[in-house]
Coordinates of C-alpha atoms in Angstrom, one line a residue:
Chain A
G388 CA 12.0 -18.9 -19.5
D389 CA 12.8 -18.5 -15.3
Q390 CA 16.2 -20.2 -15.0
V391 CA 15.9 -20.3 -11.1
E392 CA 13.1 -21.8 -9.5
Q393 CA 12.8 -21.9 -6.1
S394 CA 10.2 -24.0 -3.7
P395 CA 8.5 -23.6 -1.9
S396 CA 7.2 -20.2 -1.8
A397 CA 5.8 -20.4 1.9
L398 CA 6.7 -22.4 4.7
S399 CA 5.4 -22.5 8.4
L400 CA 7.7 -24.4 11.1
H401 CA 7.2 -24.6 14.7
E402 CA 10.3 -23.8 16.5
G403 CA 12.6 -26.5 17.0
T404 CA 11.6 -28.4 14.1
G405 CA 13.3 -28.4 10.7
S406 CA 12.8 -28.2 6.7
A407 CA 14.4 -27.8 3.5
L408 CA 14.1 -25.3 0.4
R409 CA 15.2 -26.2 -2.7
C410 CA 16.3 -23.9 -5.7
N411 CA 16.0 -26.0 -9.3
F412 CA 18.4 -24.3 -12.1
T413 CA 17.3 -24.3 -16.0
T414 CA 20.9 -23.5 -17.0
T415 CA 24.1 -24.1 -15.9
M416 CA 25.2 -22.4 -12.7
R417 CA 28.7 -21.5 -11.8
A418 CA 27.9 -20.6 -8.2
V419 CA 25.0 -20.5 -5.9
Q420 CA 24.3 -18.1 -3.1
W421 CA 21.4 -17.8 -0.2
F422 CA 20.3 -15.0 1.6
Q423 CA 17.9 -14.0 4.3
Q424 CA 15.9 -11.0 4.0
N425 CA 14.6 -10.2 7.3
S426 CA 11.4 -7.7 8.2
R427 CA 13.4 -4.6 7.9
G428 CA 14.6 -5.7 4.4
S429 CA 17.7 -6.5 5.0
L430 CA 19.6 -8.7 3.3
I431 CA 22.0 -11.3 5.1
N432 CA 24.6 -13.4 3.3
L433 CA 23.9 -16.9 4.5
F434 CA 26.0 -19.4 2.1
Y435 CA 28.2 -18.7 -1.2
L436 CA 29.0 -22.2 -2.9
A437 CA 30.7 -23.2 -6.0
S438 CA 30.1 -26.8 -4.9
G439 CA 29.7 -29.2 -2.8
T440 CA 28.2 -28.0 1.0
K441 CA 28.8 -25.9 3.9
E442 CA 27.7 -25.9 7.2
N443 CA 27.1 -22.8 9.5
G444 CA 25.2 -23.6 12.7
R445 CA 21.7 -24.7 12.4
L446 CA 22.1 -24.0 8.3
K447 CA 23.7 -26.0 5.6
S448 CA 23.6 -25.9 2.3
T449 CA 24.4 -27.8 -0.7
F450 CA 24.8 -27.0 -4.3
N451 CA 25.3 -29.6 -6.9
S452 CA 26.1 -28.0 -10.4
K453 CA 26.1 -31.3 -12.4
E454 CA 22.3 -31.8 -11.5
S455 CA 21.0 -28.4 -11.1
Y456 CA 19.9 -28.0 -7.7
S457 CA 20.9 -26.1 -4.5
T458 CA 18.9 -26.9 -1.2
L459 CA 19.2 -25.0 2.3
H460 CA 18.7 -26.9 5.3
I461 CA 17.4 -25.4 8.7
R462 CA 17.0 -27.5 11.7
D463 CA 16.2 -26.9 15.4
A464 CA 14.3 -23.3 14.1
Q465 CA 14.3 -20.0 16.4
L466 CA 11.9 -17.1 15.8
E467 CA 14.5 -15.3 14.3
D468 CA 14.6 -17.4 11.2
S469 CA 11.7 -15.9 10.1
G470 CA 11.9 -13.9 6.7
T471 CA 12.4 -14.4 3.4
Y472 CA 14.8 -16.8 1.4
F473 CA 16.4 -16.4 -1.6
C474 CA 18.7 -18.2 -3.7
A475 CA 20.6 -16.3 -6.2
A476 CA 22.8 -18.1 -9.1
E477 CA 25.4 -16.7 -11.3
A478 CA 25.0 -18.2 -14.4
G479 CA 28.2 -19.7 -16.8
D480 CA 28.3 -16.5 -19.4
S481 CA 28.2 -13.7 -16.5
N482 CA 30.8 -12.5 -13.7
Y483 CA 28.4 -9.4 -12.7
Q484 CA 24.9 -11.0 -13.0
L485 CA 22.7 -12.7 -10.1
I486 CA 19.7 -14.7 -11.0
W487 CA 17.5 -14.8 -8.2
G488 CA 14.8 -17.1 -7.1
S489 CA 11.3 -16.1 -6.2
G490 CA 12.0 -16.5 -2.3
T491 CA 10.9 -18.8 0.3
K492 CA 8.4 -16.9 3.1
L493 CA 9.2 -18.6 6.2
I494 CA 7.5 -18.1 9.5
I495 CA 8.6 -19.8 12.3
K496 CA 5.7 -20.2 15.1
P497 CA 6.0 -20.6 19.0
Chain B
A396 CA 35.5 -3.3 7.8
Q397 CA 33.3 -2.0 5.2
T398 CA 30.3 -0.5 5.3
I399 CA 27.4 0.1 2.8
H400 CA 25.2 3.6 3.2
Q401 CA 22.3 4.3 1.4
W402 CA 20.2 7.5 1.2
P403 CA 17.3 8.2 1.4
V404 CA 16.1 5.9 3.7
A405 CA 13.2 6.2 2.5
E406 CA 11.1 8.6 -0.1
I407 CA 7.5 9.3 -1.4
K408 CA 7.4 11.2 -4.5
A409 CA 4.9 12.5 -7.1
V410 CA 4.6 10.8 -10.5
G411 CA 6.6 12.7 -13.2
S412 CA 8.9 14.1 -10.6
P413 CA 12.9 13.0 -10.8
L414 CA 15.0 10.7 -8.4
S415 CA 18.5 10.4 -7.1
L416 CA 19.1 7.7 -5.1
G417 CA 22.7 7.5 -3.9
C418 CA 25.1 4.8 -2.5
T419 CA 28.8 5.0 -0.9
I420 CA 30.8 2.3 0.3
K421 CA 33.6 2.6 2.7
G422 CA 36.6 0.3 3.4
K423 CA 36.9 -1.3 -0.2
S424 CA 38.9 -0.1 -3.1
S425 CA 37.3 -0.7 -6.4
P426 CA 34.3 -2.6 -5.9
N427 CA 32.0 -4.0 -8.1
L428 CA 28.7 -1.8 -7.4
Y429 CA 25.6 -3.1 -7.8
W430 CA 22.0 -1.9 -7.8
Y431 CA 18.5 -3.9 -7.5
W432 CA 14.8 -3.4 -7.4
Q433 CA 12.8 -5.5 -5.6
A434 CA 8.5 -5.1 -5.7
T435 CA 6.6 -5.4 -2.5
G436 CA 6.6 -9.2 -1.8
G437 CA 8.3 -9.7 -5.0
T438 CA 12.2 -11.0 -5.8
L439 CA 15.3 -9.2 -6.6
Q440 CA 15.8 -7.8 -10.0
Q441 CA 19.3 -6.7 -10.8
L442 CA 19.3 -2.9 -12.8
F443 CA 23.0 -1.9 -12.9
Y444 CA 26.6 -2.9 -12.0
S445 CA 29.6 -1.3 -12.5
I446 CA 33.0 -2.8 -11.9
T447 CA 34.9 0.5 -12.3
V448 CA 34.3 4.5 -12.2
G449 CA 32.5 6.1 -14.8
Q450 CA 31.6 2.6 -16.2
V451 CA 28.2 1.5 -15.7
E452 CA 26.4 -1.6 -17.5
S453 CA 22.8 -1.9 -17.5
V454 CA 20.8 -5.2 -16.9
V455 CA 17.4 -4.2 -16.6
Q456 CA 16.9 -0.4 -17.4
L457 CA 13.5 0.3 -16.1
N458 CA 13.6 3.8 -17.3
L459 CA 16.1 4.6 -15.2
S460 CA 19.9 5.2 -15.2
A461 CA 22.9 5.0 -13.4
S462 CA 26.3 6.6 -12.7
R463 CA 29.2 5.9 -10.7
P464 CA 31.3 9.3 -10.4
K465 CA 33.7 8.2 -7.8
D466 CA 35.0 4.9 -6.8
D467 CA 32.8 4.5 -3.9
Q468 CA 29.9 6.2 -4.6
F469 CA 27.0 4.8 -7.2
I470 CA 23.8 7.0 -8.1
L471 CA 20.5 5.7 -9.3
S472 CA 18.4 8.4 -10.9
T473 CA 15.7 9.1 -13.2
E474 CA 14.3 12.5 -14.5
K475 CA 10.3 11.5 -14.6
L476 CA 9.2 8.7 -12.1
L477 CA 6.5 6.2 -13.0
L478 CA 4.2 4.7 -10.5
S479 CA 6.0 1.1 -11.8
H480 CA 9.1 2.5 -10.0
S481 CA 7.6 2.2 -6.4
G482 CA 9.6 -0.1 -4.5
F483 CA 12.7 -1.0 -2.4
Y484 CA 15.9 -0.1 -4.1
L485 CA 19.1 -2.3 -3.0
C486 CA 22.7 -1.2 -3.5
A487 CA 25.3 -4.1 -3.3
W488 CA 29.0 -4.4 -3.2
G489 CA 30.9 -7.3 -4.5
Q490 CA 34.7 -8.3 -5.4
G491 CA 35.0 -11.7 -6.5
D492 CA 32.4 -13.6 -5.4
T493 CA 29.4 -12.8 -2.9
Q494 CA 27.3 -9.6 -2.8
Y495 CA 26.9 -7.3 0.4
F496 CA 24.0 -5.4 0.8
G497 CA 22.9 -2.0 1.6
P498 CA 20.1 -1.1 3.9
G499 CA 18.2 -0.1 1.0
T500 CA 15.7 2.8 0.4
R501 CA 12.0 2.6 0.3
L502 CA 10.3 4.4 -2.5
L503 CA 6.4 5.0 -2.8
V504 CA 5.2 7.2 -6.1
L505 CA 1.8 8.5 -5.7

């Protein structure tokens, strides 16, 4: 079965508001990465976490390996935040494989 | 700074025809290299990875093959395209932790 469950699948926010995306893992993961895919298809690295919390501007991400989840918080959303967000996790038994979530399509409205 | 280049940018090919997609990384020696496939509106599926010249490991083959003829080059190919090969192909490099993606190649098989 799916090892990475990402939610929500789609999200619409007004500019200036915020929300959280979540990935639940059904197996032990060593680390998680978050990416934003823009309209051209380019994947932009947002965060890499082996544990704990990282913050970058209006984005904050947490990885709790014991409770098997990761979150990505967006605050004060801007139009350029629109895109599809993916989490991708490294399973404990492989250094070279990422297991990807199904993505969250985020639309920011003026 | 590292740069990753993929070619071609886009292709329209006939079912049964051959395919070769390329990826080069500049500014990084001995990177781990990865090929991904993404269906329209879907998540990423890792296809192959390579940690050294001449060595390629398959994750999911999808009737494709990969080769690493040089330290900075990764090639994805098939002799006979299927309709199901349509999609977006992404090359990535990584060393240690996170992966960095190229701009991708869009493939339409008719």
